[in-house]
XYZ file of C-alpha atoms in Angstrom:
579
model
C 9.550 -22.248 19.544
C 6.933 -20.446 21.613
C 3.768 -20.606 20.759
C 2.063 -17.332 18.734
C -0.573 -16.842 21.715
C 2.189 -16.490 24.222
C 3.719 -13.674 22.053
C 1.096 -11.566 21.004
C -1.078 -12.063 24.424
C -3.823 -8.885 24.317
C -2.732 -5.966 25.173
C 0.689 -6.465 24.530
C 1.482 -4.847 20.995
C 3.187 -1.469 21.497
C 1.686 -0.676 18.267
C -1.864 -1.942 19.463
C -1.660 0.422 22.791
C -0.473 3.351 20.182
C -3.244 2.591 18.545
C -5.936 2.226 21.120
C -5.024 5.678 22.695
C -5.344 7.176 19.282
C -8.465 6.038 18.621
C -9.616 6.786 22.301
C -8.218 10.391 21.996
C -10.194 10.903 18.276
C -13.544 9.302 20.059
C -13.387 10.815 23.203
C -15.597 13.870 22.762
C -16.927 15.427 19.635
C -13.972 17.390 18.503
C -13.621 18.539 15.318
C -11.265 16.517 13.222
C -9.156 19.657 12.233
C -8.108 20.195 16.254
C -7.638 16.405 16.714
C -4.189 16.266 14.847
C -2.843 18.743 17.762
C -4.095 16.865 20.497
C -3.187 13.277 19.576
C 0.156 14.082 18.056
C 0.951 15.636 21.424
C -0.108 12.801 23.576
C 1.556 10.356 21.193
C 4.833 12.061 21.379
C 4.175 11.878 25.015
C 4.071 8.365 25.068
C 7.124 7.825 22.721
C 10.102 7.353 25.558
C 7.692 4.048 26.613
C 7.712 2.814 23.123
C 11.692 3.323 22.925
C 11.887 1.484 26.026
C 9.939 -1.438 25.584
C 12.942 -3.701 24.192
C 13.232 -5.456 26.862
C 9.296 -6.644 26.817
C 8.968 -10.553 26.127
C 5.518 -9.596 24.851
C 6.544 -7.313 22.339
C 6.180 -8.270 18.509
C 8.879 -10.880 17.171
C 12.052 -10.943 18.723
C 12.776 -8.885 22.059
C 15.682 -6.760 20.004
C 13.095 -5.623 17.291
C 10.593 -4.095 20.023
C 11.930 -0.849 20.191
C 11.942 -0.326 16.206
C 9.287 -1.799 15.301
C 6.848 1.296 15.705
C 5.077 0.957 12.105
C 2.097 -0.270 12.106
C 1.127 -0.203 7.777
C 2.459 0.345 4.602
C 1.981 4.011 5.463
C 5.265 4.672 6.866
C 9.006 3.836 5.453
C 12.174 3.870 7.134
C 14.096 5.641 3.796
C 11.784 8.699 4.355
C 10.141 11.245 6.635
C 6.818 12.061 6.612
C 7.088 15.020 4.252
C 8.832 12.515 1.488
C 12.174 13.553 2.478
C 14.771 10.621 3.289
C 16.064 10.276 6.914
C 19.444 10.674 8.266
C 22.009 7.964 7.839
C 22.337 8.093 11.669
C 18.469 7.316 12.591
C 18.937 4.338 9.127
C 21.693 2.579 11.056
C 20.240 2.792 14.287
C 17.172 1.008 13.311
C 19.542 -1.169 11.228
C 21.324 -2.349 14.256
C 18.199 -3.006 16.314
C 16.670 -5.172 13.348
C 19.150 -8.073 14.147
C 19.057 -11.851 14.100
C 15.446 -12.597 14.688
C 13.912 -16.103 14.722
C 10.713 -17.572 13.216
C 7.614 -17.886 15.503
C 5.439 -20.688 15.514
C 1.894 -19.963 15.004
C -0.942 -22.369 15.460
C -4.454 -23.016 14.093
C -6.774 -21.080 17.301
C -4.372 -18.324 18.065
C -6.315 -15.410 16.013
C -7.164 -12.760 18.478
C -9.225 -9.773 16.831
C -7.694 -7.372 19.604
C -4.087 -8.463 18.214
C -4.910 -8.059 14.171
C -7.553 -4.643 14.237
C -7.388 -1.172 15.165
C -9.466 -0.844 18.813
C -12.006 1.509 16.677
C -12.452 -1.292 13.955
C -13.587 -3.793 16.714
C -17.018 -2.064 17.936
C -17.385 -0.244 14.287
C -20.474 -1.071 12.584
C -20.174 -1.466 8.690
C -21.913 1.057 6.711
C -25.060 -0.481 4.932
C -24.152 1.118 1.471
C -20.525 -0.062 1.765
C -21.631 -3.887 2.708
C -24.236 -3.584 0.350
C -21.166 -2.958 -2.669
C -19.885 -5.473 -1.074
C -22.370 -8.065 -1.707
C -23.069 -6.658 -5.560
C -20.613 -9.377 -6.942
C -19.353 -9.007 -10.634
C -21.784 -9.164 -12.557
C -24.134 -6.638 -11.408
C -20.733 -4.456 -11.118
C -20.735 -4.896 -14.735
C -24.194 -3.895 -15.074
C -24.401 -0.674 -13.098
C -21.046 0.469 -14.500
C -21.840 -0.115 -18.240
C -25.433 1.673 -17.758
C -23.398 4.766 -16.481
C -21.450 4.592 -19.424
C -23.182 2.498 -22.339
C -19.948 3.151 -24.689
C -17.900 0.768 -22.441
C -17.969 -2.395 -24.247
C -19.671 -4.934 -21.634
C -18.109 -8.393 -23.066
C -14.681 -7.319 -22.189
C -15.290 -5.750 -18.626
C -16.787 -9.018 -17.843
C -13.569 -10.593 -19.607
C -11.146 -8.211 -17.458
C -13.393 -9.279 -14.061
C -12.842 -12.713 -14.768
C -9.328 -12.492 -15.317
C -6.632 -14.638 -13.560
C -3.558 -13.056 -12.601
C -0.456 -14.902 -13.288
C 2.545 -13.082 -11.148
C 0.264 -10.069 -9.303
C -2.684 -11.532 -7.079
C -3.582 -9.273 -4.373
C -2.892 -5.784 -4.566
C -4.702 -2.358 -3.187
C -4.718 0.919 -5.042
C -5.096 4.339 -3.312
C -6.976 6.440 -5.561
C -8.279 10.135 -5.606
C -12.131 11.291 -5.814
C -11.243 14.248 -8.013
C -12.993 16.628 -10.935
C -12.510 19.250 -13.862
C -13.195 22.455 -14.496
C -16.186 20.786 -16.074
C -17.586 19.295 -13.286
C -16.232 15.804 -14.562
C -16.548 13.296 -11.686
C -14.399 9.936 -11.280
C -11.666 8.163 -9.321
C -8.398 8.161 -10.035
C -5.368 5.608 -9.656
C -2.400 7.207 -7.337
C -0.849 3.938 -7.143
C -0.917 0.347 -6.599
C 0.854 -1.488 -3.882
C 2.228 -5.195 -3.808
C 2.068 -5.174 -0.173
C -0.965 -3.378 0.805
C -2.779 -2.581 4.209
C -5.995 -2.239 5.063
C -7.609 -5.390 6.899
C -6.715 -3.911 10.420
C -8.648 -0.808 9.353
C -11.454 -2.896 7.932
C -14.659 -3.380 9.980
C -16.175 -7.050 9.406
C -18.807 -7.376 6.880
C -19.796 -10.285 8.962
C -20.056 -10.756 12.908
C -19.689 -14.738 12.944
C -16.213 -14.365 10.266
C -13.642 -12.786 13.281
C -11.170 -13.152 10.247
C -12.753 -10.958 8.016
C -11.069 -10.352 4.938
C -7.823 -11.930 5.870
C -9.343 -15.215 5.578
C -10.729 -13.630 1.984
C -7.251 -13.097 0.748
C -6.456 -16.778 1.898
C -9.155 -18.643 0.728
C -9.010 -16.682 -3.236
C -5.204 -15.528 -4.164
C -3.053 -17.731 -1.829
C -4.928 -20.806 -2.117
C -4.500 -21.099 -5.964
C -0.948 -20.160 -5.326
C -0.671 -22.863 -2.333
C -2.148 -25.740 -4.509
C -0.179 -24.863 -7.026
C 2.875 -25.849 -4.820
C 5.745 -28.324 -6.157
C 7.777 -28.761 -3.277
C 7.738 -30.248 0.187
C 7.842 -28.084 3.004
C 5.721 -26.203 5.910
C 3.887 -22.257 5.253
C 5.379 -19.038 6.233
C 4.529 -15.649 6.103
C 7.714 -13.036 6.047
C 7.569 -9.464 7.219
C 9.426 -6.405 7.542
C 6.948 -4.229 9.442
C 2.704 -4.096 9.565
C 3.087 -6.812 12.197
C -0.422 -6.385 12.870
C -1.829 -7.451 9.819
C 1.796 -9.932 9.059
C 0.654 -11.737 12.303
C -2.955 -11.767 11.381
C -2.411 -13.379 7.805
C -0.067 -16.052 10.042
C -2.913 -16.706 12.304
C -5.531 -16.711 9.827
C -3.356 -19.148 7.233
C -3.392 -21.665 10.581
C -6.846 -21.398 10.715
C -7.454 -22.234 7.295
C -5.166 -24.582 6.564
C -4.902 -26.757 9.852
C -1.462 -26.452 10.083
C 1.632 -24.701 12.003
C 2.697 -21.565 10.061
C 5.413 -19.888 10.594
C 5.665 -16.150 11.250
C 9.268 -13.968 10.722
C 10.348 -10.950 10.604
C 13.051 -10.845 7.295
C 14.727 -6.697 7.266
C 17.060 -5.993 4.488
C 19.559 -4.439 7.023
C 19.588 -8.071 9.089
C 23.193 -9.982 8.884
C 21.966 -13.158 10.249
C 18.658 -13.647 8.769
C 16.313 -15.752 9.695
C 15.603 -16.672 6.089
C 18.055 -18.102 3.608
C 17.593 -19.724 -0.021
C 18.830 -23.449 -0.880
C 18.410 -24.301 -4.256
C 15.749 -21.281 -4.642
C 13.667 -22.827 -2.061
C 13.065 -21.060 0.849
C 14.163 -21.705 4.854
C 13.415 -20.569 7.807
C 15.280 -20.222 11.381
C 13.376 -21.852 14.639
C 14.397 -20.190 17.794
C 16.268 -23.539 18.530
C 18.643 -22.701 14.735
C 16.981 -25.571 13.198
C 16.265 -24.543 9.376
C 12.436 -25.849 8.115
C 11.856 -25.670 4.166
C 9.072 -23.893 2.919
C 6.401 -24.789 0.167
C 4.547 -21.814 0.096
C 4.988 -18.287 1.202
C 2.696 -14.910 2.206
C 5.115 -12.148 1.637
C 4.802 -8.428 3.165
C 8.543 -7.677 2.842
C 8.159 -4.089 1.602
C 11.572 -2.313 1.732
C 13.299 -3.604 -1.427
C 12.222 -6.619 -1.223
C 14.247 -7.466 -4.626
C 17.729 -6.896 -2.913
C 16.940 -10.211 -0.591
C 14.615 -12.386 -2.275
C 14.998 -14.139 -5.705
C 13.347 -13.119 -8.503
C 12.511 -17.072 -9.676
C 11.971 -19.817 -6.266
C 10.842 -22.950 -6.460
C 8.864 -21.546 -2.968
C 5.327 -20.082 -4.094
C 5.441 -16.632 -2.492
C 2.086 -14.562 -3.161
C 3.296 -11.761 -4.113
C 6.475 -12.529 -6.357
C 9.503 -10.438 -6.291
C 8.688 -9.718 -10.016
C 5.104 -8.025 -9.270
C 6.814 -5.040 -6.976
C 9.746 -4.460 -9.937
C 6.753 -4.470 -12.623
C 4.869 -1.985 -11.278
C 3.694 -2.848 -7.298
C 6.321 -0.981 -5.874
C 7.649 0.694 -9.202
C 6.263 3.754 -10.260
C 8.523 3.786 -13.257
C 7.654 0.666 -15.055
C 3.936 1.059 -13.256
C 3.204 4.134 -15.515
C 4.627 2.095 -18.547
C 2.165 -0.716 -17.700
C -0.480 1.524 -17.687
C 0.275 2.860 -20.775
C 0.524 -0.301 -22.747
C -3.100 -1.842 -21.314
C -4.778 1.585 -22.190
C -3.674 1.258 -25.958
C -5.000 -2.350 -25.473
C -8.059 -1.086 -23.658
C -9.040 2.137 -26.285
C -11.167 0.111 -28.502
C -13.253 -0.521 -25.533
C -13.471 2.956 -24.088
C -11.718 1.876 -21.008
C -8.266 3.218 -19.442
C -6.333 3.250 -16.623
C -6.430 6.810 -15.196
C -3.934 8.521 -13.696
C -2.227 11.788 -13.427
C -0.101 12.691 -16.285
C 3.197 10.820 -15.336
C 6.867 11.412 -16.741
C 8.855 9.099 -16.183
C 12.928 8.018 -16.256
C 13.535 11.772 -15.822
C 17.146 12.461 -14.220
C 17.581 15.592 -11.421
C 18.622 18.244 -13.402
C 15.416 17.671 -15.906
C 12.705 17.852 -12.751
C 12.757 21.933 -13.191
C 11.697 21.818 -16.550
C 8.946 19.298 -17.064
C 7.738 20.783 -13.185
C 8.056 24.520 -15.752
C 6.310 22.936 -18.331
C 3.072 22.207 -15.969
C 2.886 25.392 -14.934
C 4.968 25.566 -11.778
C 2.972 22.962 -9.685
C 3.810 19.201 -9.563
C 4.304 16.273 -7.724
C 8.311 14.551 -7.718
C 8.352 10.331 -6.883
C 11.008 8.519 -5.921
C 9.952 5.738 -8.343
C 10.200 2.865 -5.238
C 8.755 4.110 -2.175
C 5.087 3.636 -1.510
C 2.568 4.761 0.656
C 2.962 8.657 0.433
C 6.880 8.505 1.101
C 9.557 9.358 -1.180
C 6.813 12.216 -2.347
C 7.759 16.317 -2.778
C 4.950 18.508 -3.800
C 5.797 21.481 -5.394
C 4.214 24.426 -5.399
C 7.149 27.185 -4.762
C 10.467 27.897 -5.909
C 11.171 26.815 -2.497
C 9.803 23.481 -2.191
C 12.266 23.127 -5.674
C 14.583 24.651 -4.004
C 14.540 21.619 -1.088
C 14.205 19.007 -3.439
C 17.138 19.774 -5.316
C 19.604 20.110 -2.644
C 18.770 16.091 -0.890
C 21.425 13.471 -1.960
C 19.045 10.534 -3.446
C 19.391 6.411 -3.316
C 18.222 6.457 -6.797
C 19.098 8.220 -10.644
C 15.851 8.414 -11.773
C 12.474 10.147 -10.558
C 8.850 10.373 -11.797
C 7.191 13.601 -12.532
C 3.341 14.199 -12.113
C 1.291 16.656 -12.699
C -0.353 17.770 -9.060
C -3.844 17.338 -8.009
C -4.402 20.130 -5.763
C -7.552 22.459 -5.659
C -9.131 24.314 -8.733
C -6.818 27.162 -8.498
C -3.686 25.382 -7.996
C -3.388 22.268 -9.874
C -0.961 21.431 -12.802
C -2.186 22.282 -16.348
C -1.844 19.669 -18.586
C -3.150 19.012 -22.088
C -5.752 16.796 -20.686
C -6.574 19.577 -18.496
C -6.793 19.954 -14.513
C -8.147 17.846 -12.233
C -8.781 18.791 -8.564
C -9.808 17.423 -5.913
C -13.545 16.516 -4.412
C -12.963 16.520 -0.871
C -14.802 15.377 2.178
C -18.116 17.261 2.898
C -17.045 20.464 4.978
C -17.062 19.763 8.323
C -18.555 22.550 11.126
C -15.875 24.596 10.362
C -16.909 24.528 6.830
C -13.273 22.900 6.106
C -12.335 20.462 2.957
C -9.975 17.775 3.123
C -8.292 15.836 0.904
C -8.655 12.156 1.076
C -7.701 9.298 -0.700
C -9.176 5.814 -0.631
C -7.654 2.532 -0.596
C -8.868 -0.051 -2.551
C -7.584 -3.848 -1.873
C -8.761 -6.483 -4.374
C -7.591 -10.073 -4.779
C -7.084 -12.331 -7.920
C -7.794 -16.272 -8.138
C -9.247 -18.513 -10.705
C -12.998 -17.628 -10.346
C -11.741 -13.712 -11.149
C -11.621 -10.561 -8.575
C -13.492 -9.642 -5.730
C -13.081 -6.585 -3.663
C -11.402 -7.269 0.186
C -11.157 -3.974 2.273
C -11.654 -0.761 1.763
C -10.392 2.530 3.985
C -9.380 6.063 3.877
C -7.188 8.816 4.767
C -7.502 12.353 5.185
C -4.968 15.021 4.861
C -3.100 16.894 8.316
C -4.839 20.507 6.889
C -8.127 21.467 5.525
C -7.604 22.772 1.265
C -7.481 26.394 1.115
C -8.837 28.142 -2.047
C -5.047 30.268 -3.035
C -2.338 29.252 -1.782
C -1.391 33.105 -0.760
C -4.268 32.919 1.363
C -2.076 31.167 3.960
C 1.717 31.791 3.305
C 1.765 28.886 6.794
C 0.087 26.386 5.281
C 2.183 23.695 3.608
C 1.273 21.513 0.022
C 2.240 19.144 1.953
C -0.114 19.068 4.802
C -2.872 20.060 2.743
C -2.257 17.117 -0.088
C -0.430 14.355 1.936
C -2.598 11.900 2.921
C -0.015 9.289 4.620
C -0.278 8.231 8.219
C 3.000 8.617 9.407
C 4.549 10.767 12.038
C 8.117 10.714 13.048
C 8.398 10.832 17.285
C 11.436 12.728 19.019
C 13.257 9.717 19.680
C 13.336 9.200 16.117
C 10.877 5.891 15.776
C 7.426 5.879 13.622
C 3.832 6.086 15.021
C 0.459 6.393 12.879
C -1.785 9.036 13.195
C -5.161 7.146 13.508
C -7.189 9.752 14.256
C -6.917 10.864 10.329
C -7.802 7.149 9.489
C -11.395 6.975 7.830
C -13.373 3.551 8.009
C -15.985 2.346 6.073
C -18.165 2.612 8.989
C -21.806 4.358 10.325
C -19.377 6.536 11.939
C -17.005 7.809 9.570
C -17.944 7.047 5.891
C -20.158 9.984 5.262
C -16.938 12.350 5.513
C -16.269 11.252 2.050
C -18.817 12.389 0.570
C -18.933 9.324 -1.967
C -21.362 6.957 -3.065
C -22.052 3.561 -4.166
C -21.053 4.122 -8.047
C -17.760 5.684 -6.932
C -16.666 2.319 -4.917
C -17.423 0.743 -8.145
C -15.618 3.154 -10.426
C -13.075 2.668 -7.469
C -12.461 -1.099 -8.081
C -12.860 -1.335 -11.419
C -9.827 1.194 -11.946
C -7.828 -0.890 -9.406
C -8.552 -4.439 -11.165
C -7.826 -2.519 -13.993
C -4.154 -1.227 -12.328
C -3.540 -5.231 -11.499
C -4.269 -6.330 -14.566
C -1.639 -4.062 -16.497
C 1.484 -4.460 -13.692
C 0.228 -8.129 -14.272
C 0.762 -8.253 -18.067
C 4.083 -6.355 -17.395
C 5.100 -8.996 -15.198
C 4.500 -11.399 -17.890
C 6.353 -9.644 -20.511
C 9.599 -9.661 -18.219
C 9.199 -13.158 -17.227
C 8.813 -16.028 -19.711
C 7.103 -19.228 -19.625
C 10.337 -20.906 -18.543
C 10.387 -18.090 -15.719
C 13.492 -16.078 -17.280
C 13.727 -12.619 -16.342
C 14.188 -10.952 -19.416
C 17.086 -8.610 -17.764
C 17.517 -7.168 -20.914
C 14.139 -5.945 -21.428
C 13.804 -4.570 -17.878
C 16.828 -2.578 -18.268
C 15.525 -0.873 -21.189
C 12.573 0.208 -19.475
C 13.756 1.147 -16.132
C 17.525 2.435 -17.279
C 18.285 3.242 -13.342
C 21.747 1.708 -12.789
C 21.110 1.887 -9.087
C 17.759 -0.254 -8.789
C 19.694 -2.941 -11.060
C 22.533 -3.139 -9.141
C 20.132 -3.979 -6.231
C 18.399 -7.105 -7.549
C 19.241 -10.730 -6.613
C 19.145 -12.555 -10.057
């Protein structure tokens, strides 16, 4: 096996050249981040035949045949869909599927974490903002006590009970959440969704200069080292990926450093037919470049596409997260909302709640015109699996209906929401409208939507807060929407990063990333008590897709099939899960 230095050497990341002339074209001058989109999509489509052409680079992430398809860098892209939530074409699926072939496991050693290889090129000289570092450095229980003196009818013994609460199943997680308000000026965050594989650390400046591994070594040290002493079998680490090989590669590195050993990184796609990963006796193995199979104790997992279609919902391999966190809720939308449900009856007592949009769920095709009818002709359609902005239709036209209803669909089922758009077109709902906040107008005296991700992790001494970025939307809000017949819902609400090249591969647009730095952070237009409101609804998101992973799984670690079925009756996800 080669060693992890020798593949990764700086520069030699497609996705970290991608990413340094993104950030270069957003810094170079002071342009106004409304014409930036124009200019950097243009010189990244420029650059697009080099990325398609790269296969044959040694230096290129994993194996050589992976190089050309592996242009994702985050959970904010995913091969089933476009950037506008449609799906892609089965012809641009199977030729990524044939490219994603028969990769082997890379060896990665303790000294071989390079910050150039595991952070954007902005991140690296970005200075922290002092009011972010300093919410950083609140710890719990002053959390407790700023939130509960901004609303004394929250009952202060159990937020400090839901702080310190271990998660059994769903350990590290990051919500993206909305800075929105009412028609009565009502100000708070609220939870989009939650994610079982999040991003964010290569978008997170340090909150110390002397810790190069910032908050990768945070995830390490809290969530996967309960799960790794926890271990009961023999074997080496791993960490398994199916794109984000950025931050994959950085948890690898980082896991070396921590634990003194080898750690092996590899790249595990749902399309592969020789895997590099295969399950004896539920315990996982992995395949060396030499075909030599190694058994693994304990496992880091960002396997995103249905992961449940390839890994087992019970091992005897710790994997942080489980297969059973993503079907409870971290990459199900369906049984999510039903989580969410069941802690807030738990939670009312307390005057606490998960919010979120109002969410339908289990609805079948031919329902979505109705319940969209029902909140007043503006809503938001989910394809209840996808994350990270795809698998999303906004509707705000007969037309955008229209398009929805003639795609063919994976799945049975869909999610309906009402849509958070601005005062004058969002859904109406019994619990009223919500809009959104914004960023402060820039010179143009433009608003953008933005959302704001929120990664936490779980371990024995409670949560803590890891990273924190955010995303702006491709268009500025406009007040009507017949103000600008041009301007899409879409562009004005979708805050994803994604952006489909000619050749058909996946770049970011970085210029619309946000960091939490001296730079950037005053965009949002957000202070210190809505990071807090921020985190507590996301600890409060884990906590519920946790308890929903408990009530599926019992203490002998039975899925409760059964039970699952009733909740999520889609007879396509089911027939997708390895038992």
């Amino acid at each position: 096996s080669l060693a992890f230095s020798a593949n990764v050497a700086v520069p030699a990341s497609e996705d970290a050249k991608i990413a340094a002339i993104d950030g270069a074209a957003a810094d170079l001058v002071n342009l106004d981040l409304n014409d930036a989109p124009t200019i950097v999509g243009s010189l990244a489509a420029s650059i697009g035949h080099s990325r398609s052409s790269s296969a044959s680079n040694p230096t290129a992430p994993c194996c050589p045949a992976v190089a050309a398809a592996s242009s994702t860098t985050g959970d904010e892209t995913d091969a089933d869909a476009d950037s506008a939530g449609a799906e892609t074409g089965a012809e641009a699926t199977a030729a990524k599927a044939k490219s994603k072939q028969g990769c082997n496991a890379q060896l990665v050693m303790a000294g071989d974490f390079e910050q150039a290889n595991h952070f954007y090129p902005r991140v690296l000289n970005a200075q922290i903002h002092p009011l972010v570092s300093s919410f950083f450095q609140l710890g719990n229980e002053r959390i407790i006590a700023r939130y509960v003196h901004l609303r004394p009818n929250v009952n202060q013994d159990k937020l400090r009970e839901l702080l310190a609460y271990q998660p059994k199943h769903f350990a590290w997680a990051g919500s993206d959440l909305f800075n929105v308000t009412t028609d009565q000026g009502q100000h708070q965050m609220i939870i989009i969704e939650t994610n079982s594989c999040p991003s964010g650390q290569k978008s997170m400046p340090l909150l110390q200069d002397t810790d190069e591994c910032g908050g990768y070594r945070s995830v390490l040290r809290s969530a996967f080292g309960d799960l790794l002493r926890s271990a009961e079998v023999d074997g080496e680490l791993a960490v398994i990926y199916d794109k984000n090989h950025m931050e994959a590669s950085g948890y690898a590195a980082a896991m070396a450093e921590e634990s003194g050993e080898h750690v092996w990184l590899v790249e595990y796609h749902d399309s592969d037919q020789d895997p590099p990963v295969r399950w004896t006796d539920r315990i996982m193995e992995i395949r060396d470049a030499a075909g030599a199979w190694h058994a693994i104790r304990a496992c880091f997992r960002y396997v995103t596409q249905r992961p449940w279609s390839r890994i087992p919902l019970y091992t005897r391999t710790r994997v942080l997260n489980p297969v059973i966190a993503c079907l409870a809720g971290g990459r199900n939308k369906m049984m999510a909302a039903r989580a969410y449900e069941m802690l807030n009856a738990e939670l009312r007592p307390f005057n606490m709640s998960v919010r979120v949009p109002l969410t339908i769920y289990n609805v079948v095709r031919d329902e979505v015109p109705l319940w969209i009818d029902s909140m007043g002709g503006h809503a938001v359609i989910k394809n209840p699996y996808s994350n990270a902005g795809q698998g999303v239709w906004t509707i705000t036209t007969k037309e955008d209906l229209q398009s929805f209803m003639a795609l063919d669909h994976r799945y049975d089922k869909f999610i309906v929401q009402s849509l958070v758009g601005n005062a004058s077109w969002s859904s109406t709902t019994h619990d009223g409208c919500f809009y959104h906040v914004g960023t402060i107008p820039n010179k143009k005296n433009n608003i953008f939507v933005c959302d704001v991700r929120m990664m936490i992790a779980g371990a024995s001494d409670g949560f803590r807060p890891i990273s924190i970025y955010a995303r702006r939307a491709r268009l500025p809000l406009i007040a009507k929407l017949e103000d600008d017949p041009t301007a899409t819902s879409w562009g004005m609400l979708g805050t994803n990063l994604s952006v489909k090249l000619p050749d058909g591969s996946w770049t970011t647009e970085s210029q619309r990333l946000v960091l939490m730095d001296r730079k950037d952070f005053n965009q949002l237009g957000i202070g210190i008590d809505d990071l807090i409101d921020a985190y507590i609804q996301t600890v409060l998101s884990v906590i519920a897709i946790d308890k929903m992973c408990q009530r599926l799984v019992d203490d002998g670690d039975k899925f409760n099939y059964d039970l699952f079925r009733a909740l999520n009756p889609d007879d396509a996800l089911l027939s997708e899960l390895t038992l």
